[in-house]
Coordinates of C-alpha atoms and ligand atoms in Angstrom, one line a residue:
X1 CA 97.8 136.8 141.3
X2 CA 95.4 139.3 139.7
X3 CA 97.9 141.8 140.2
X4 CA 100.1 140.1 138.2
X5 CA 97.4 139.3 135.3
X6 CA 96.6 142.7 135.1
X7 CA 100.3 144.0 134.5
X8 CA 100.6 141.2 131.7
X9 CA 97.5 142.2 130.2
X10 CA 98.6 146.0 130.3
X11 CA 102.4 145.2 128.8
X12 CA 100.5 143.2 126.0
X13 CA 98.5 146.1 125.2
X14 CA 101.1 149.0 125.7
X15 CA 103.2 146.6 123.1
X16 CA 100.4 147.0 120.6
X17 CA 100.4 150.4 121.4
X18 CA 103.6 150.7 120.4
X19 CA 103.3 149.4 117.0
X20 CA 101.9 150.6 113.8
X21 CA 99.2 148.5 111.7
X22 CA 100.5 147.1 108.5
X23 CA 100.5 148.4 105.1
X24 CA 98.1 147.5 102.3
X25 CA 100.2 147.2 99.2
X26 CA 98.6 148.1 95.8
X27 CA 99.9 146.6 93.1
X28 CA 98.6 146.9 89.4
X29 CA 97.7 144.1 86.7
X30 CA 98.8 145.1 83.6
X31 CA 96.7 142.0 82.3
X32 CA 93.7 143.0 83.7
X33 CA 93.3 147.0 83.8
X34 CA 89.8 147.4 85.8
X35 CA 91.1 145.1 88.5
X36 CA 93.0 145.9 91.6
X37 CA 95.4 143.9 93.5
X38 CA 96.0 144.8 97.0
X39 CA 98.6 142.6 100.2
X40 CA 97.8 143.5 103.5
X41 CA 101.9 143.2 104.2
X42 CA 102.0 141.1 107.4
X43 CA 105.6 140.8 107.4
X44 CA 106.2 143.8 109.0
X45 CA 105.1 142.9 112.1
X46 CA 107.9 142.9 114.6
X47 CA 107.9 138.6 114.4
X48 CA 107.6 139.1 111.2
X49 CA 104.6 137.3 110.2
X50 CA 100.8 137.5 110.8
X51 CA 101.3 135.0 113.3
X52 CA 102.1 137.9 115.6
X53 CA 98.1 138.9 115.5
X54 CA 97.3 135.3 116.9
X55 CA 100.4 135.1 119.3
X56 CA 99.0 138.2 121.0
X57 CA 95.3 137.0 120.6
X58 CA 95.9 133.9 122.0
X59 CA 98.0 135.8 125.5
X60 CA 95.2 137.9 126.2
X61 CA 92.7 134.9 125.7
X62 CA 94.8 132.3 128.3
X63 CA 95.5 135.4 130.5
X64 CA 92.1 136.7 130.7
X65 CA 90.7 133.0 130.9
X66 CA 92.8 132.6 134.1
X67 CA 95.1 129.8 132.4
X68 CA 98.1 132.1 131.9
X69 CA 99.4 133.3 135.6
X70 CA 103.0 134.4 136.8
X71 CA 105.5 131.5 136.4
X72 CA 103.1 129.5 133.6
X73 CA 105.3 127.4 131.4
X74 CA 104.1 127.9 127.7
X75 CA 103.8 125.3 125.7
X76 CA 102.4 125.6 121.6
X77 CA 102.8 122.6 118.8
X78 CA 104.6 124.7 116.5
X79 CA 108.1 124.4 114.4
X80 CA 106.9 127.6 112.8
X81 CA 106.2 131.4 112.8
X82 CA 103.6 130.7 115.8
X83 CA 106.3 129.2 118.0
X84 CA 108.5 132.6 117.1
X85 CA 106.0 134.9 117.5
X86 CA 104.8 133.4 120.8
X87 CA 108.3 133.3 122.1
X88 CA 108.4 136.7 121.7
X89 CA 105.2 137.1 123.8
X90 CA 105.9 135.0 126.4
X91 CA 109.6 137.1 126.8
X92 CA 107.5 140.3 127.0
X93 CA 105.9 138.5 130.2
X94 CA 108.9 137.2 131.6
X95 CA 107.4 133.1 131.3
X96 CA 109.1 130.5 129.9
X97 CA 108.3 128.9 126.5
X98 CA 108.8 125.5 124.9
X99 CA 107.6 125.0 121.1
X100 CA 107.6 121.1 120.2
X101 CA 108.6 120.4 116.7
X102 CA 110.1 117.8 114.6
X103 CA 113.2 117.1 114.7
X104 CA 113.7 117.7 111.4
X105 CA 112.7 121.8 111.5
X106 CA 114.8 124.2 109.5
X107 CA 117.8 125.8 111.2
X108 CA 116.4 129.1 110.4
X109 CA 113.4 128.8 112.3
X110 CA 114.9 126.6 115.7
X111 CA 117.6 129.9 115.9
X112 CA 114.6 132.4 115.8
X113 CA 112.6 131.0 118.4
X114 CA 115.6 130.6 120.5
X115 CA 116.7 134.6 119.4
X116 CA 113.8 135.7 121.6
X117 CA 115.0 133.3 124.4
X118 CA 112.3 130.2 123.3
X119 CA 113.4 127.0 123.9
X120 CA 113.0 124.1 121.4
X121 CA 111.8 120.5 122.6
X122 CA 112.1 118.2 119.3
X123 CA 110.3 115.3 118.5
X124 CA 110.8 112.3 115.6
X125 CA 107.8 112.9 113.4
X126 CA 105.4 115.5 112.8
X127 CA 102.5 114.1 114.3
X128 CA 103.8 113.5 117.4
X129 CA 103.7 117.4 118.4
X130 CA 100.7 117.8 119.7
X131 CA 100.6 114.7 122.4
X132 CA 103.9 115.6 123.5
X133 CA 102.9 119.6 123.8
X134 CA 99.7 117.9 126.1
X135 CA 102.3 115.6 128.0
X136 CA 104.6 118.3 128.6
X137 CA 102.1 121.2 129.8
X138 CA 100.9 118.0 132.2
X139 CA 104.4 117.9 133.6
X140 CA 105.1 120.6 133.9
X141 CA 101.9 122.4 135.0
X142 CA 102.1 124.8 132.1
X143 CA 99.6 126.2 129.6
X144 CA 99.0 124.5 125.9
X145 CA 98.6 126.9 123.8
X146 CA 97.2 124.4 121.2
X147 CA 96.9 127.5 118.0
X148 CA 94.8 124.8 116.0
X149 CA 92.1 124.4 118.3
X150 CA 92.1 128.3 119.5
X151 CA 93.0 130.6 116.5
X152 CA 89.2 130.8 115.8
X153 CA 87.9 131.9 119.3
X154 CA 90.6 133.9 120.6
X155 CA 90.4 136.8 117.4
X156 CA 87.4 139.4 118.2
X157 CA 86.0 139.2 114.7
X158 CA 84.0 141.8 115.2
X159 CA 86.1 144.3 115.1
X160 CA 88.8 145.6 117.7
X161 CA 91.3 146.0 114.3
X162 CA 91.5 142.6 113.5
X163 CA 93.3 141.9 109.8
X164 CA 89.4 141.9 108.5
X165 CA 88.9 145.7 110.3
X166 CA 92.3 146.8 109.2
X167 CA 91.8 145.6 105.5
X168 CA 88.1 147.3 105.1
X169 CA 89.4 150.0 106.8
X170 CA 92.6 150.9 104.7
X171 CA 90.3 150.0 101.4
X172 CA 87.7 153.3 102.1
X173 CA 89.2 155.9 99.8
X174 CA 90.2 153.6 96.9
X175 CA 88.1 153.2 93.7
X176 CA 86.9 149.9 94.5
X177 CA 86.4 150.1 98.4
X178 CA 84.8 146.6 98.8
X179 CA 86.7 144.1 97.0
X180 CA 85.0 141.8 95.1
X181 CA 86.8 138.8 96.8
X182 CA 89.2 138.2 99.5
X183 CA 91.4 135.5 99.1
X184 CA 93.6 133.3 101.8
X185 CA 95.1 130.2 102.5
X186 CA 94.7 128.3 105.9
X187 CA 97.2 126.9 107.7
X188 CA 95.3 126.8 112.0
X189 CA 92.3 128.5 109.6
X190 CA 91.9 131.0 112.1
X191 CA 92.6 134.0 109.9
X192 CA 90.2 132.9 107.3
X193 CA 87.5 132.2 110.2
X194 CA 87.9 136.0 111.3
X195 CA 87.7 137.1 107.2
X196 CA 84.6 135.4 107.1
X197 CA 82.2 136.1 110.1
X198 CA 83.9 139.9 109.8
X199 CA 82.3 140.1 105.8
X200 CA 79.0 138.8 107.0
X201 CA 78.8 140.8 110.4
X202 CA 79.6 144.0 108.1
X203 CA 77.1 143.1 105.7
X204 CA 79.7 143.4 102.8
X205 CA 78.6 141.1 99.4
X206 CA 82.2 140.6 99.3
X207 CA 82.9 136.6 98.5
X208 CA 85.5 135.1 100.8
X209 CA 88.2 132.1 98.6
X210 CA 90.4 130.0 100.3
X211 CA 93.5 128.8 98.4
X212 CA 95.2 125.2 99.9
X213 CA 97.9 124.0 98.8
X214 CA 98.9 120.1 97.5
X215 CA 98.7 117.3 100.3
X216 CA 96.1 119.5 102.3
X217 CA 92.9 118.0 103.6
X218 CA 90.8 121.4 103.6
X219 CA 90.0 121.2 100.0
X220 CA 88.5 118.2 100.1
X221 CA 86.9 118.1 103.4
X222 CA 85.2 121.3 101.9
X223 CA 84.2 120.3 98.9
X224 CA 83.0 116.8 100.5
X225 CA 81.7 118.4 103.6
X226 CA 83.3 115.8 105.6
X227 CA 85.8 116.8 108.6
X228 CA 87.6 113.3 109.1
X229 CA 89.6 113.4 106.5
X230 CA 93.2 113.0 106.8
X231 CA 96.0 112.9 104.5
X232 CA 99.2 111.3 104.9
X233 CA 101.9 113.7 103.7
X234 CA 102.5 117.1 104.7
X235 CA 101.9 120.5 102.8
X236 CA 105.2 121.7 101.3
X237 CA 104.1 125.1 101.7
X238 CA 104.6 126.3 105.1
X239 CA 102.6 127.7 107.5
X240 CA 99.8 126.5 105.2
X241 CA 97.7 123.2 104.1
X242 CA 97.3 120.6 107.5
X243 CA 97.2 116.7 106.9
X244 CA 94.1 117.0 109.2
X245 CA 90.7 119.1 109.7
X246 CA 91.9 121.5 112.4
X247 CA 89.5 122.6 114.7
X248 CA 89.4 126.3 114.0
X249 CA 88.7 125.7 110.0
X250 CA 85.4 127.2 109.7
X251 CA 84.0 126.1 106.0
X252 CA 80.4 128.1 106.6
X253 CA 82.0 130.9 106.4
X254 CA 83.6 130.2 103.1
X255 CA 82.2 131.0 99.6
X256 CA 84.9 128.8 97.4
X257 CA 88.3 127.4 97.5
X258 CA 90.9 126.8 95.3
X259 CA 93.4 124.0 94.9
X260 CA 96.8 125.6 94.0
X261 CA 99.9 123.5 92.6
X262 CA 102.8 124.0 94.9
X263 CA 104.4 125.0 91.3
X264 CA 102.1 127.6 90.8
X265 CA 103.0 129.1 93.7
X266 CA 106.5 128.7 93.6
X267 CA 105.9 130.6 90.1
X268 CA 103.8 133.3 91.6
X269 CA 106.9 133.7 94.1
X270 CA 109.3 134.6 91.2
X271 CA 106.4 136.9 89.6
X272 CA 105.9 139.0 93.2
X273 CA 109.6 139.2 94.0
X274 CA 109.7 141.5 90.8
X275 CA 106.8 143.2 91.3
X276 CA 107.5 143.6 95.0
X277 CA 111.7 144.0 94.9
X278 CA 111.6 141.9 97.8
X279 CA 111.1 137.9 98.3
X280 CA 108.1 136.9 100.5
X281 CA 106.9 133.6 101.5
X282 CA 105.1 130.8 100.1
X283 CA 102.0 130.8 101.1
X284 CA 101.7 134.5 99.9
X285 CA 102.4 133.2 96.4
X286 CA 99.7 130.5 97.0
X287 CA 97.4 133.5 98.3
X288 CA 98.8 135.7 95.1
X289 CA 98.5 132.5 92.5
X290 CA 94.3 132.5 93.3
X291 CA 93.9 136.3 93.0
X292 CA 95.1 135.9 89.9
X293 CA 92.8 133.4 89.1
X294 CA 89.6 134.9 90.4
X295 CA 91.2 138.3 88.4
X296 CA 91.1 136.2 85.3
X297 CA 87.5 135.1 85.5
X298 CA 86.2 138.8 86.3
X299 CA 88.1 139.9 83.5
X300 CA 86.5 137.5 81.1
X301 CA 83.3 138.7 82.7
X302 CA 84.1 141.9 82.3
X303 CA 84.1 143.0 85.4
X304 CA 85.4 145.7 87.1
X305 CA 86.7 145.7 90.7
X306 CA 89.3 145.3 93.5
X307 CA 90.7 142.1 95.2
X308 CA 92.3 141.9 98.3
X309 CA 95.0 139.1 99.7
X310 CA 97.5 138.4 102.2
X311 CA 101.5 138.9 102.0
X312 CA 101.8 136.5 105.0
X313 CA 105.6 136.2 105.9
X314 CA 108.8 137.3 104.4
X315 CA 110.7 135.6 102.4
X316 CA 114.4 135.7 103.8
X317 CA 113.6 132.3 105.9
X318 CA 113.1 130.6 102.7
X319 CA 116.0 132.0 100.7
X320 CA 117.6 128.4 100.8
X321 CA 114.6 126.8 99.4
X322 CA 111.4 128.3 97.6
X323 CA 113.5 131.1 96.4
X324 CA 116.7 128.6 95.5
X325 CA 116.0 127.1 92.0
X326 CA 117.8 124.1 92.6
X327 CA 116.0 123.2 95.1
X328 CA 112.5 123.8 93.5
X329 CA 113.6 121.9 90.7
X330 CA 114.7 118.8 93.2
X331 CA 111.5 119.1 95.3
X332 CA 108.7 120.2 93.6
X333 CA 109.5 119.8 89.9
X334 CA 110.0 122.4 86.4
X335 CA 108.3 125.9 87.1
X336 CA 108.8 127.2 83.6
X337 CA 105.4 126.4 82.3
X338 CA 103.5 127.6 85.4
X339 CA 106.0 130.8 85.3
X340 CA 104.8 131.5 81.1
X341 CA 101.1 131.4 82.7
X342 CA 102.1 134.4 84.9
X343 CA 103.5 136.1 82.0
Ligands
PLP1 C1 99.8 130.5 109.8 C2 100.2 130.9 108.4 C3 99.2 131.1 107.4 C4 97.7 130.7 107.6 O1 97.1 131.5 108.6 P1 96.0 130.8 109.6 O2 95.3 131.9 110.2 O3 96.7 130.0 110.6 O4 95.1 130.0 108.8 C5 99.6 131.5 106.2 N1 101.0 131.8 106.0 C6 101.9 131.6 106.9 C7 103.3 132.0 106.6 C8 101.5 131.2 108.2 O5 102.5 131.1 109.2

């Protein structure tokens, strides 16, 4: 049995030695001259997302907690980049792995976590995933993940390059080394959690802003310091903005959020894709959309300084949607006037 943990443990980690740390993407703002923009690009990881951090975090937590052994079914609540980038995790092991989602999850996603030999277990609404994910690991004597609930705890924040390491890191030789603000959304919260107690363990005065999207309860259960809260339709932006206070949302560690317009973001989309050459996903222009923001206000300040975000996922899974004007016009509404903010 140990045996066994101990190979798994070493695969996971000769995969990461395998792979190269993301790039952090400088882009100017002709708008605002003495300000820096910078992406850590997380969709070149090799699931494509930054959900491939917390896939591997969350392995080496169940394996080293004794919950993952040889022949563990894997279970996670998931119909999105988690499920994929756990599938491939639980391939690298040899274990099987089950992601419950709605029934009503996009193609795109259901043929990815099945491309790295996942299998998909679907259920009516939304809400139901994470009883059935419980009810299935009962059954079948496997392992619930549960992201929501572990995200927080199974990241080192300390150190150990984590996103927060990586970013400080890559930021030493630039004019601005410790940006001003670092800004993210929060879909499990986890990455925000590991921003947070990173800046304070570091000592760094730099202000951490979270950005949620419409039909999100963060904002509010932030601003109203109450964790009950629950709201009855779902984000539109994926991967981001939950209907309920997940457990790994840390708001202590937070200096200020900012409610962005699914608009906005489907604006800020348009404006990256030129800037970038390439579409990315839309939480990255939620992420982008409040840089710009908190960019504005140091400008009018006068200010001078760097801010640092996250490119989260790339944006060929959403070609038939946030990038297809039709159907941001169907769903979400008229971009133009958001799109003449951006300039
Ligand atoms: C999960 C996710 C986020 C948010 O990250 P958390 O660490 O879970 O808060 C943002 N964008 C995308 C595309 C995601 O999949």
């Amino acid at each position: 049995m140990r045996t066994w943990v101990k190979n798994a443990i070493r695969e996971i980690n000769a995969d990461f030695q395998r792979s190269a740390d993301t790039h952090l993407i400088k882009l100017g703002l002709p708008a605002t001259p003495g300000i820096d923009l910078y992406l850590k690009d997380e969709s070149t990881h090799p699931t494509g997302s930054l959900k491939h951090r917390l896939a591997r975090s969350l392995f080496l937590y169940g394996l080293c907690n004794g919950h993952i052994q040889e022949n563990t079914t894997i279970i996670e609540a998931s119909s999105g980049s988690t499920a994929v980038s756990e599938a491939y995790f639980a391939r690298l092991l040899g274990l099987k792995f089950i992601a419950v989602m709605p029934a009503s999850t996009a193609c795109r996603k259901i043929d990815e976590v099945r491309f790295y030999g996942g299998e998909c277990h679907f259920v009516d609404h939304g809400s139901q995933i994470y009883a059935e994910a419980e009810r299935l690991a009962l059954e079948s004597q496997g392992h619930y993940m549960d992201q929501f609930t572990f995200a927080e705890r199974a990241t080192d924040w300390r150190g150990n390059n984590n996103i927060a390491d990586s970013i400080f890191s890559q930021m030493q030789s630039e004019r601005h080394a410790i940006p001003r603000y670092v800004v993210m959304s929060a879909g499990t919260g986890g990455t925000s959690a590991t921003l947070g107690r990173y800046i304070r363990y570091q000592g760094y005065d730099t202000e951490l802003v979270v950005v949620d999207p419409e039909h999100s309860v963060f904002y509010d259960s932030f601003m109203q310091q109450d964790r009950t809260l629950t709201s009855a339709k779902g984000s539109a932006i994926e991967g981001i903005g939950r209907p309920r206070v997940e457990p790994s949302f840390m708001p202590s560690v937070i200096d200020r959020m900012i409610k962005v317009p699914d608009l906005a973001s489907m604006a800020t989309l348009r404006w990256l894709e030129k800037r970038l050459g390439r579409p990315v996903g839309g939480s990255t222009g939620t992420n982008v959309w409040g840089a710009l923001q908190l960019a504005k206000e140091m400008h009018e300040r006068q200010e001078e300084g760097s801010i640092v975000t996250v490119l989260c996922d790339r944006g060929e899974r959403y070609i038939d949607t946030y990038h297809n004007d039709e159907w941001v016009a169907s769903h979400l509404g008229n971009i133009a006037d958001w799109e003449n903010q951006l300039g």
